[in-house]
CSV table of C-alpha atoms in Angstrom, one decimal:
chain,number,residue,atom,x,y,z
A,176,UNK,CA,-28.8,11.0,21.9
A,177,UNK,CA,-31.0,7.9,22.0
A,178,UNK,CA,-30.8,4.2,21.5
A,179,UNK,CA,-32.9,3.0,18.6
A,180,UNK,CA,-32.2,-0.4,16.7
A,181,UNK,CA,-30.3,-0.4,13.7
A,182,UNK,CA,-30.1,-2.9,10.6
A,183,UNK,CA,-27.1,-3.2,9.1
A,184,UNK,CA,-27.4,-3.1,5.1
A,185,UNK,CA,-23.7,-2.9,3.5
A,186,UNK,CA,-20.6,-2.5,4.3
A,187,UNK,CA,-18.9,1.1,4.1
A,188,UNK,CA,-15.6,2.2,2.1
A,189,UNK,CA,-13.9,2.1,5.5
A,190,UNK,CA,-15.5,-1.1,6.6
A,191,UNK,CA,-18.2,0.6,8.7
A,192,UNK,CA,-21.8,-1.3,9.0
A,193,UNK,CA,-24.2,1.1,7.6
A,194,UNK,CA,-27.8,1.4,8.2
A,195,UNK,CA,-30.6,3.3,6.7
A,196,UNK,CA,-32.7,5.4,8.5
A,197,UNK,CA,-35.1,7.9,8.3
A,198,UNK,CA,-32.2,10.4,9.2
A,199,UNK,CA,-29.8,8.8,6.8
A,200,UNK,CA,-27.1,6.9,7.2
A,201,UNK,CA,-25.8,5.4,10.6
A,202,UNK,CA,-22.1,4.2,10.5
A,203,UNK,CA,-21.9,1.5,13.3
A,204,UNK,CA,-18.0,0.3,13.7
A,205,UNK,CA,-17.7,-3.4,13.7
A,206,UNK,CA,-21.2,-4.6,12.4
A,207,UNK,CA,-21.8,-6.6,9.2
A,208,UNK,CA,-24.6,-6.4,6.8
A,209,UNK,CA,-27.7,-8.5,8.1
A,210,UNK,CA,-27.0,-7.9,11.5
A,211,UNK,CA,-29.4,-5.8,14.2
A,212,UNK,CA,-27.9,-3.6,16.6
A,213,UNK,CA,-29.0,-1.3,19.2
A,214,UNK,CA,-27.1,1.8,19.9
A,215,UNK,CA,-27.1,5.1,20.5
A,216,UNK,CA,-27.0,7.9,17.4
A,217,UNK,CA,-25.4,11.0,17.2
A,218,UNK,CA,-24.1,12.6,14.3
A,219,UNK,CA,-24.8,9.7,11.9
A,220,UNK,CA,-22.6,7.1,14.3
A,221,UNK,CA,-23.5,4.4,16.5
A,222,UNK,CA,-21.9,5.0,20.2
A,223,UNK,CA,-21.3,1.5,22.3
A,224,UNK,CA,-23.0,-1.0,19.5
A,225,UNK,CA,-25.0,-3.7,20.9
A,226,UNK,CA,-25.3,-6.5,18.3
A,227,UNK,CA,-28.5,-8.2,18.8
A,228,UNK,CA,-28.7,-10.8,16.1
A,229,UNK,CA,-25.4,-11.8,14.5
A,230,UNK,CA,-24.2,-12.5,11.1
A,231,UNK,CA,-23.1,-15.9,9.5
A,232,UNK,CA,-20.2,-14.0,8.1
A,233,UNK,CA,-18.9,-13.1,11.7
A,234,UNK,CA,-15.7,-14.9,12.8
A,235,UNK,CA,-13.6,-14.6,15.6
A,236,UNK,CA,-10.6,-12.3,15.4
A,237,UNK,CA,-7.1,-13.6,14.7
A,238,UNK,CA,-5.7,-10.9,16.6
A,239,UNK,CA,-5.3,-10.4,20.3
A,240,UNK,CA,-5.1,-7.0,19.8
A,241,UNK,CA,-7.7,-6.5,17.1
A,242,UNK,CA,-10.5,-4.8,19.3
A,243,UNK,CA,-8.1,-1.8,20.1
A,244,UNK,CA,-5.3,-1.5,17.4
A,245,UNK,CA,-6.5,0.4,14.4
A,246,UNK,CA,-4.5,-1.3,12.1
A,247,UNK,CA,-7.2,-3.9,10.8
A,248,UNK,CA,-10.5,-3.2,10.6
A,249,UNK,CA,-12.4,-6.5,9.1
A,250,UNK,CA,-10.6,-9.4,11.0
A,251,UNK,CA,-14.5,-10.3,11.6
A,252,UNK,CA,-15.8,-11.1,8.5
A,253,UNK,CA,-15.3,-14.4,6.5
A,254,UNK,CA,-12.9,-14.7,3.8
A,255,UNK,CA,-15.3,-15.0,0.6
A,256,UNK,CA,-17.5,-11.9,1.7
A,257,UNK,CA,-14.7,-10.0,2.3
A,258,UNK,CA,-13.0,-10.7,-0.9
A,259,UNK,CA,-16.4,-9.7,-2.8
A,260,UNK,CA,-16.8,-6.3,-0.5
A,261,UNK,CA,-13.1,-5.1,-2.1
A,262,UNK,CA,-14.1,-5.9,-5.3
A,263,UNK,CA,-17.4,-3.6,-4.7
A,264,UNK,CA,-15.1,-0.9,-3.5
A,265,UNK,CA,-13.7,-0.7,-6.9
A,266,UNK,CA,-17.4,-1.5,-8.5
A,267,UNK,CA,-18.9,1.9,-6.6
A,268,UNK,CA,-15.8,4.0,-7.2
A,269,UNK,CA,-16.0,3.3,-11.4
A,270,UNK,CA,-20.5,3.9,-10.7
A,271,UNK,CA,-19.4,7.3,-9.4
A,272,UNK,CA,-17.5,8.7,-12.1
A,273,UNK,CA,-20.7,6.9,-14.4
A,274,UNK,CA,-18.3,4.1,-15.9
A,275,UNK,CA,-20.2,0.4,-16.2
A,276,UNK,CA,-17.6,-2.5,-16.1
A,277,UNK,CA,-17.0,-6.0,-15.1
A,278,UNK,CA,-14.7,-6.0,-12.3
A,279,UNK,CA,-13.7,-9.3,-12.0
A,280,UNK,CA,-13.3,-11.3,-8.5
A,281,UNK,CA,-10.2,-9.7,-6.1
A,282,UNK,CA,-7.3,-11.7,-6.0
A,283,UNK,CA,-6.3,-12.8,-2.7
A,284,UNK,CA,-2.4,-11.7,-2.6
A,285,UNK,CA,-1.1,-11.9,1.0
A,286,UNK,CA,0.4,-15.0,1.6
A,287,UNK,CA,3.7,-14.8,3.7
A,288,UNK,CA,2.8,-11.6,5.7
A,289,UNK,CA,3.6,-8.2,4.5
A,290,UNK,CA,7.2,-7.6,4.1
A,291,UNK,CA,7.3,-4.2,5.1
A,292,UNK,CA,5.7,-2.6,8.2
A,293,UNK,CA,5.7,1.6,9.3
A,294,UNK,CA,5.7,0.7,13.2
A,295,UNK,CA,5.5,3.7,15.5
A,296,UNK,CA,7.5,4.0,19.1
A,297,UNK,CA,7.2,6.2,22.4
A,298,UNK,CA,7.8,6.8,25.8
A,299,UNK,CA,5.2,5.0,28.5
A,300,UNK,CA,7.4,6.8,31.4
A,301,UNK,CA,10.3,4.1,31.4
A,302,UNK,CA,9.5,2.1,29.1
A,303,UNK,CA,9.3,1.9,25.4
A,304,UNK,CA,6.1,1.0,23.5
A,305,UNK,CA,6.0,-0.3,19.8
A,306,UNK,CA,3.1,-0.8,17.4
A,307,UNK,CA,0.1,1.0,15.9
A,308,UNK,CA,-2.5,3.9,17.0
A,309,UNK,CA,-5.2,3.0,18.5
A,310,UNK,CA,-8.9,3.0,16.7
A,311,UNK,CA,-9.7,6.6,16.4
A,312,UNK,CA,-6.7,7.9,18.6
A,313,UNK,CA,-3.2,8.7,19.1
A,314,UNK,CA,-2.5,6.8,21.9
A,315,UNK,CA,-0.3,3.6,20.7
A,316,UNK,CA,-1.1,-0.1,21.2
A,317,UNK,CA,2.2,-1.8,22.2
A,318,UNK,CA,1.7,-5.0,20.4
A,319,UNK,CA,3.1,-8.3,21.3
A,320,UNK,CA,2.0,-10.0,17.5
A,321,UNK,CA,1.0,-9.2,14.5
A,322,UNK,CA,-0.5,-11.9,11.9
A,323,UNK,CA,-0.8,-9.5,9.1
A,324,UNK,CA,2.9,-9.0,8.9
A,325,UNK,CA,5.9,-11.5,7.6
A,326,UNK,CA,7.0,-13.8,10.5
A,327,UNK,CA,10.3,-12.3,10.7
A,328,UNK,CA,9.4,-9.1,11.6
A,329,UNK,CA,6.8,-10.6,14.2
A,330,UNK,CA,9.8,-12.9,15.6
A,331,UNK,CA,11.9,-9.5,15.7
A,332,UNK,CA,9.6,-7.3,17.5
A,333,UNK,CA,11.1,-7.3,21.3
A,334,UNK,CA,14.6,-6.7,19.6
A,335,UNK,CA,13.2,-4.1,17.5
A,336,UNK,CA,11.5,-2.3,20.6
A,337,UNK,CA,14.9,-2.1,22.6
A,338,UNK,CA,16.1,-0.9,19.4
A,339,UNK,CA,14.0,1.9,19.1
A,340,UNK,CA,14.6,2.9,22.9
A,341,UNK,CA,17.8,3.8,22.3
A,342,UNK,CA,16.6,6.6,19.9
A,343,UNK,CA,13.5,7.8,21.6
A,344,UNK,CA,13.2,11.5,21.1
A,345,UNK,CA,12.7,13.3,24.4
A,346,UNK,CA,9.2,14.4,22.6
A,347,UNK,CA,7.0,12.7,20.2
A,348,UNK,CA,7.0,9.8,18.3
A,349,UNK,CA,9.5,7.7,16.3
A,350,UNK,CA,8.9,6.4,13.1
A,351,UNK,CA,9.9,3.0,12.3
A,352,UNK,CA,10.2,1.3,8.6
A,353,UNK,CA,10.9,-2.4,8.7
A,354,UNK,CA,11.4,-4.4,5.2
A,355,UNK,CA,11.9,-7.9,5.0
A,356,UNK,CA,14.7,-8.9,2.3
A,357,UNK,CA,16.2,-11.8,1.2
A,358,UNK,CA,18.8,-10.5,2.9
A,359,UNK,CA,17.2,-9.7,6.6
A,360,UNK,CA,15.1,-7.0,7.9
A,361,UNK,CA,16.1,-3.4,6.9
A,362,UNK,CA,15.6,-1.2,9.4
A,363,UNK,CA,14.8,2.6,9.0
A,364,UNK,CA,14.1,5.1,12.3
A,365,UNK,CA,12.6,8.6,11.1
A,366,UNK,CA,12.3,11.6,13.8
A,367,UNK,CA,15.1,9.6,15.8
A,368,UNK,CA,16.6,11.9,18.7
A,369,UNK,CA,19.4,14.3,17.1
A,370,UNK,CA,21.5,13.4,19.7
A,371,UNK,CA,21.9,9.5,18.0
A,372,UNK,CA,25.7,9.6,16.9
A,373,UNK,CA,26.5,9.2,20.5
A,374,UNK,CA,24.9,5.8,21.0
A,375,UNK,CA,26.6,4.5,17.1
A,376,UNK,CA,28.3,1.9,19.0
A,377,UNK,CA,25.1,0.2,21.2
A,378,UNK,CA,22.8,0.2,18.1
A,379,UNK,CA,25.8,-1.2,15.7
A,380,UNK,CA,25.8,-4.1,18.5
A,381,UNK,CA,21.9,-4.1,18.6
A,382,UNK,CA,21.7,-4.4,15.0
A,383,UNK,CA,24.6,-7.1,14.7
A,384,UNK,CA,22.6,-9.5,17.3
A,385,UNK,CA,18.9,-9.0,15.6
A,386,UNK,CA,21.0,-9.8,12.2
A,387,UNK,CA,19.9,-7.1,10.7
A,388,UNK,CA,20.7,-6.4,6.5
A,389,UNK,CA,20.7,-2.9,7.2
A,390,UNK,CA,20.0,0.0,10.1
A,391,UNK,CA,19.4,3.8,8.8
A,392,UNK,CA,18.4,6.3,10.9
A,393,UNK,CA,17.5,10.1,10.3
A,394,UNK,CA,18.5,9.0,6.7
A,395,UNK,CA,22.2,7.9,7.9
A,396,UNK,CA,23.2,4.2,6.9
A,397,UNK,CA,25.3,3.8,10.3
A,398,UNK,CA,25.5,-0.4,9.2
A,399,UNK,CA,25.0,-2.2,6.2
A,400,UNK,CA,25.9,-5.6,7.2
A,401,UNK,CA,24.6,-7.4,3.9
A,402,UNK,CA,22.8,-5.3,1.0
A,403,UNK,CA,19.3,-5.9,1.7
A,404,UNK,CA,17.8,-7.0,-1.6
A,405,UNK,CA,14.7,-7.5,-3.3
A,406,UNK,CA,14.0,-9.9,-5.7
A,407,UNK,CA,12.5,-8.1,-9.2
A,408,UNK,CA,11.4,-10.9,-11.1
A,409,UNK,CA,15.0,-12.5,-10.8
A,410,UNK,CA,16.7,-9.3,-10.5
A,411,UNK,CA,18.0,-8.3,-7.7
A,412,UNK,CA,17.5,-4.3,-6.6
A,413,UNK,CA,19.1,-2.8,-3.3
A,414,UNK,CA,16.0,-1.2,-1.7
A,415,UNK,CA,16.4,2.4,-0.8
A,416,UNK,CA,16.4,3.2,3.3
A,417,UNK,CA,12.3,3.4,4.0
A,418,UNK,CA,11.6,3.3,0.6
A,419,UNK,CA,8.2,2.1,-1.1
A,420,UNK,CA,7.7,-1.5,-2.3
A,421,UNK,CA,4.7,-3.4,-2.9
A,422,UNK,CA,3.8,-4.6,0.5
A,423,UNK,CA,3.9,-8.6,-0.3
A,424,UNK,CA,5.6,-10.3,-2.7
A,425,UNK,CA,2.4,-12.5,-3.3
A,426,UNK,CA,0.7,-8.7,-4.5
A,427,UNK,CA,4.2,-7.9,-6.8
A,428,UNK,CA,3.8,-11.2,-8.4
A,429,UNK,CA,-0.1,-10.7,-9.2
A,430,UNK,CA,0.7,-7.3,-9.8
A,431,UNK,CA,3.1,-7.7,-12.3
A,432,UNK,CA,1.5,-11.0,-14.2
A,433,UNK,CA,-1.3,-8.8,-14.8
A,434,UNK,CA,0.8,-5.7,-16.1
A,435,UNK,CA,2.6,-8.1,-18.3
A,436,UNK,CA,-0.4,-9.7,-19.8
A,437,UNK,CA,-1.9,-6.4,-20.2
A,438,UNK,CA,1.0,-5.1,-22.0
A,439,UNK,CA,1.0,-8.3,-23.8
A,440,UNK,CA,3.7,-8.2,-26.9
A,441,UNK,CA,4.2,-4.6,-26.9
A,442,UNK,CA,7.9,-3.9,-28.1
A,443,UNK,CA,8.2,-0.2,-26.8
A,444,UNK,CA,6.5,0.3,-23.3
A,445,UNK,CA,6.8,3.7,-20.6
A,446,UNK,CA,6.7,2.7,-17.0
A,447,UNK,CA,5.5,5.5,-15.4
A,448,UNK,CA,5.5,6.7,-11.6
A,449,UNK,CA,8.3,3.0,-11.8
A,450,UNK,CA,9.7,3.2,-8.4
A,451,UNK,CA,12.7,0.9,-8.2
A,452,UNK,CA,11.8,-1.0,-11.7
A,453,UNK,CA,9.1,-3.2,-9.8
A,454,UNK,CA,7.2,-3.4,-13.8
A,455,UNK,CA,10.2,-2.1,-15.6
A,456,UNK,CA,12.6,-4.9,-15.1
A,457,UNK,CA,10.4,-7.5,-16.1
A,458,UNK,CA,8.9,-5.9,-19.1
A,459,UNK,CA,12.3,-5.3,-20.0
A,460,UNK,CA,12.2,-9.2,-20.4
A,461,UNK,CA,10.5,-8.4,-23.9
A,462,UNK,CA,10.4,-5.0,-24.2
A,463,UNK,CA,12.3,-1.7,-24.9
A,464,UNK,CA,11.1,0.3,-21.6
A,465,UNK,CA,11.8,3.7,-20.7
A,466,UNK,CA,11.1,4.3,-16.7
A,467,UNK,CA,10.2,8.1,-15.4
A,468,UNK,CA,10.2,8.3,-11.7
A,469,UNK,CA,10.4,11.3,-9.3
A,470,UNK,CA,12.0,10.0,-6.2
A,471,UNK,CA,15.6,10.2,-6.4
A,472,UNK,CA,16.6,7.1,-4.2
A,473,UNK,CA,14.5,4.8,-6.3
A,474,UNK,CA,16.1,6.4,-9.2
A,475,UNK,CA,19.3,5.7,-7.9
A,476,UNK,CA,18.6,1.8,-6.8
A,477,UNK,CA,17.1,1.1,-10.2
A,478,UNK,CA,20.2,2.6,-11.6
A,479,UNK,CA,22.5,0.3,-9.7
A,480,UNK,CA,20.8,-2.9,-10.7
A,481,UNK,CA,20.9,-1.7,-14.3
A,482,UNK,CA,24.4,-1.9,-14.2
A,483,UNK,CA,25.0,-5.5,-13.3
A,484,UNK,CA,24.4,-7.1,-16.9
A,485,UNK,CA,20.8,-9.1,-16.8
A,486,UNK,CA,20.0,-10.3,-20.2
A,487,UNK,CA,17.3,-7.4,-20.9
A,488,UNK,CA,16.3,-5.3,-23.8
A,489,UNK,CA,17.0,-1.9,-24.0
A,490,UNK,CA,16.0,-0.2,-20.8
A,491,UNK,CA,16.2,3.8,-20.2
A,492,UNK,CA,15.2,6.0,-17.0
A,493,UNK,CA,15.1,9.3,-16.0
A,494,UNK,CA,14.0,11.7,-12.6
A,495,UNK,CA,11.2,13.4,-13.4
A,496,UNK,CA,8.2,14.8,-11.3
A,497,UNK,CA,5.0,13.6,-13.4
A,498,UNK,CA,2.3,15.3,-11.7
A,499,UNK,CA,3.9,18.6,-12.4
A,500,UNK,CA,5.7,17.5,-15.8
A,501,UNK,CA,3.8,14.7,-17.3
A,502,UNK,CA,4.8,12.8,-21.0
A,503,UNK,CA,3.0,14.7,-23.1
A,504,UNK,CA,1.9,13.9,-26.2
A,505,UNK,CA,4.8,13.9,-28.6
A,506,UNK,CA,7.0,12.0,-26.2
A,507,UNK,CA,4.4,9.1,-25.8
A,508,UNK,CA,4.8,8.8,-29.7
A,509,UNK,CA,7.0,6.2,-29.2
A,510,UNK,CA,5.4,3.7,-27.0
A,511,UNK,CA,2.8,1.0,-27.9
A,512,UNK,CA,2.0,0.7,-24.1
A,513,UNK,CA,2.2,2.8,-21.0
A,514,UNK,CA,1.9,1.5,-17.5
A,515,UNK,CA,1.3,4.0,-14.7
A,516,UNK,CA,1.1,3.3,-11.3
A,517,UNK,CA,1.0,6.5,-9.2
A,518,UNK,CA,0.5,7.8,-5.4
A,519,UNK,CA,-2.6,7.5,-4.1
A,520,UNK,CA,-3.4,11.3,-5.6
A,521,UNK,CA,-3.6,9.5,-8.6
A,522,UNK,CA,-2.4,10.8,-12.5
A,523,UNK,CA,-4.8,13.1,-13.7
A,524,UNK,CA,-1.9,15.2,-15.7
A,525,UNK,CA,-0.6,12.4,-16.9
A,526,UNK,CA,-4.2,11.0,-18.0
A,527,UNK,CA,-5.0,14.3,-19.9
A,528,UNK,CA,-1.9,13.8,-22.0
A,529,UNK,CA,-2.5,10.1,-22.3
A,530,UNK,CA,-6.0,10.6,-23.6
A,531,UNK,CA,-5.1,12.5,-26.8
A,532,UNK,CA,-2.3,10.3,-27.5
A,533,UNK,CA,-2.3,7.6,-30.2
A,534,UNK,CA,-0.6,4.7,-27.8
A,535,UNK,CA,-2.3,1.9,-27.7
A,536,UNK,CA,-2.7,0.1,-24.6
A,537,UNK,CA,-2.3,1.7,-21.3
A,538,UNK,CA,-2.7,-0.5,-17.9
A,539,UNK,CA,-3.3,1.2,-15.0
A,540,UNK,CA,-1.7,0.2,-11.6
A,541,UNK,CA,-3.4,2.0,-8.3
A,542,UNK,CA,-3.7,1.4,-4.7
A,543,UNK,CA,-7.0,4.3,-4.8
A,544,UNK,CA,-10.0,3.0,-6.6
A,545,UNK,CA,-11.3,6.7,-6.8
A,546,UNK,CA,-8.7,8.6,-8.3
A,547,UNK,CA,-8.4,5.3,-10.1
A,548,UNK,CA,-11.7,6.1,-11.5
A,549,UNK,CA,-11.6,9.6,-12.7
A,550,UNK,CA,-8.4,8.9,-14.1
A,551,UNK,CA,-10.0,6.0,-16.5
A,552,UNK,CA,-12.5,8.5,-17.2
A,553,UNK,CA,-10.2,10.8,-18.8
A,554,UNK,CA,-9.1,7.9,-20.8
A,555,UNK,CA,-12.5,6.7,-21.8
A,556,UNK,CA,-13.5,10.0,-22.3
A,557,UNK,CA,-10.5,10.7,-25.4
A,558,UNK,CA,-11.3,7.2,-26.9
A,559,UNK,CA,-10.0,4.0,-25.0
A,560,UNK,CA,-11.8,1.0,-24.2
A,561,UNK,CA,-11.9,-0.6,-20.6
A,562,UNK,CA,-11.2,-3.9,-21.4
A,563,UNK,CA,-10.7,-5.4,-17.4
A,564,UNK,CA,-10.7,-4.4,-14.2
A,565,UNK,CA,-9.0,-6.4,-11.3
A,566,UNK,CA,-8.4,-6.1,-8.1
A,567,UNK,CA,-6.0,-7.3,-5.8
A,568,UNK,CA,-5.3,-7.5,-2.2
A,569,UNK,CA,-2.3,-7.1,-0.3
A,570,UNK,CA,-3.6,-5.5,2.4
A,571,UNK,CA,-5.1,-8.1,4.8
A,572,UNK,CA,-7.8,-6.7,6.8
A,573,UNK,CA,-8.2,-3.2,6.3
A,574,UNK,CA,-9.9,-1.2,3.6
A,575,UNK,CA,-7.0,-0.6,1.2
A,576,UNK,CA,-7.1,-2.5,-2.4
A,577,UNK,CA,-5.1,-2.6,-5.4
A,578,UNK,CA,-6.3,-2.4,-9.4
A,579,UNK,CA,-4.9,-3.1,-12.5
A,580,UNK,CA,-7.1,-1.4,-15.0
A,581,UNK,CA,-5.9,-2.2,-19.0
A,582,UNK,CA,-7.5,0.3,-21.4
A,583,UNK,CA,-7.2,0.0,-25.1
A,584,UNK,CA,-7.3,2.5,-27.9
A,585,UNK,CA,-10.4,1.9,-30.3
């Protein structure tokens, strides 16, 4: 291993400084394009970076935490080169499955914090520690703050933390979901000590002074002191226990503005992969929309807000795994639009039958620019047209984007 000096030419897919060398590439954590470091290489990584000249784009942190906690990685770049290096993540991603597009500028979509949070919490021999991993590690960084998340889950984290203590398992870690409703914080614990229906009574109390909307644990609503609702576009849906949402509600509202204006006056649209109605109910504004989801408790909360009358159009659902058991083509018959919005594995099935289909505008919603990619490929590739590409972030600080992708049949 031996120091040598390294420029810094672009920014990686994980926000790693690259250089060029003779040797290849060198990833060098925490550099920026334009900047010289000196390190030393092994294996194609930079070991204890020395930045020698600096970049205008470098800021100061936000974070006290920032230099150890792994959940941000780019608190020290500016705001407009950031911006413009998610939108290349999407630009390289379509480039690699040979699809030229204009993919227009990222829209910034994370005012008021995320809403929901996956905290982790162990044992530091008495005491209780609650946060994220480390860079790199499994040890856990016991944070004190956090600006990328909504003030009210900030303001709650001591409470949350002596929470959490009281369900410690004897080994391992606990898994802690934490939503932010207009309700109050639900509160989910995952791999919580078996032994938790003894202690019922201290975390009902606990819960009842940190006001919280609801407290699960090991899948087991022990208190639901007010449902904790979302707001769909004026509807309201009980979220399931843990469940997904988008993580803002500045990303569901550019989310869903661009789904609707991609669907545009469609009368009969398919929400695919819908989760709790997120696209669905809003369509439903205009639309006849039939929603196909495979997890059962966002099947059951999109149910129960479906029952409250809301002024909609016709609006039908059904459980049903589409990576294994896609739409195919006769049942997409029906529909002038689908909208898809799947797991980060993507929709490849569901792309295949989509691309000899005669439907006639498909937007694509994903949080993976390259399954994102191959999957438009299959779509170009049996006849539609890319007509936009945005993305949008709700994902302060780390390497994660979302894309709306609308595809017409020509």
């Amino acid at each position: 291993m031996s120091e040598r000096e390294l420029i810094i030419s672009e920014l990686g897919h994980r926000g790693d400084g690259i250089a060029q060398t003779d040797n290849g590439p060198v990833y060098v954590e925490g550099a920026l394009p334009g900047e010289t470091v000196r390190a030393n290489v092994a294996d194609g990584r930079a070991k204890n970076p020395v930045i020698e000249t600096r970049s205008p784009d470098r800021i100061a942190p936000v974070c006290r935490h920032y230099e150890t906690c792994g959940g941000c990685s780019l608190q020290h770049l500016a705001p407009a080169p950031y911006l413009a290096w998610k939108s290349s993540l999407v630009e390289k991603a379509l480039r690699d499955r040979g699809i030229v597009a204009t993919v227009s500028d990222t829209v910034s979509a994370t005012e008021g914090g995320r809403r929901r949070a996956v905290l982790t919490a162990t044992r530091a021999g008495r005491h209780t520690l609650l946060g994220y991993h480390e860079k790199a590690s499994h040890r856990l960084v016991d944070i004190a703050e956090c600006p990328v998340l909504d003030p009210a889950i900030t303001n709650a984290l001591p409470g949350l933390r002596a929470l959490a203590g009281e369900v410690l398992p004897k080994k391992g870690e606990l898994r802690l979901t934490v939503l932010a409703t207009t309700a109050g914080l639900d509160v989910a614990f995952d791999k919580a000590d078996k032994g938790y229906e003894k202690k019922i009574a201290v975390l009902s109390r606990k819960a009842v002074e940190l006001d919280l909307a609801r407290l699960t644990v090991n899948g087991e609503v022990l208190l639901e002191i007010r449902p904790p609702l979302l707001d769909m576009g004026g509807i309201g849906i009980t979220a399931a226990p843990g469940g997904f949402t988008q993580a803002t509600a500045a990303a569901e509202e550019a989310l869903s503005r661009l789904v609707l204006a991609g669907v545009g006056k469609a009368r009969t649209v398919a929400d695919l992969f819908s989760g709790v109605g997120t696209f669905a109910l809003r369509l439903a504004r205009s639309a006849n929309v039939h929603a196909a989801e495979g997890d059962a408790a966002a099947i059951a909360a999109f149910d129960k807000a479906l029952r409250k009358p809301q002024g909609l159009k016709k609006v039908t659902f059904e459980r049903r795994d589409l990576s294994r058991r896609p739409l195919v083509r006769e049942e997409l018959e029906p529909y002038d639009a689908v909208v898809f919005d799947p797991p980060r594995a993507g929709a490849q099935a569901q792309a295949e039958q989509l691309a000899g289909s005669k439907v006639k505008t498909i937007v694509a919603v994903s949080c993976n620019p390259a399954t994102l990619a191959r999957d438009l490929r299959i779509l170009i590739d049996g006849g539609y047209a890319l007509q936009s590409v945005t993305p949008v972030d709700q994902f302060l600080f780390s390497p994660h984007i979302e894309v709306v992708a609308v595809l017409k049949r020509e």
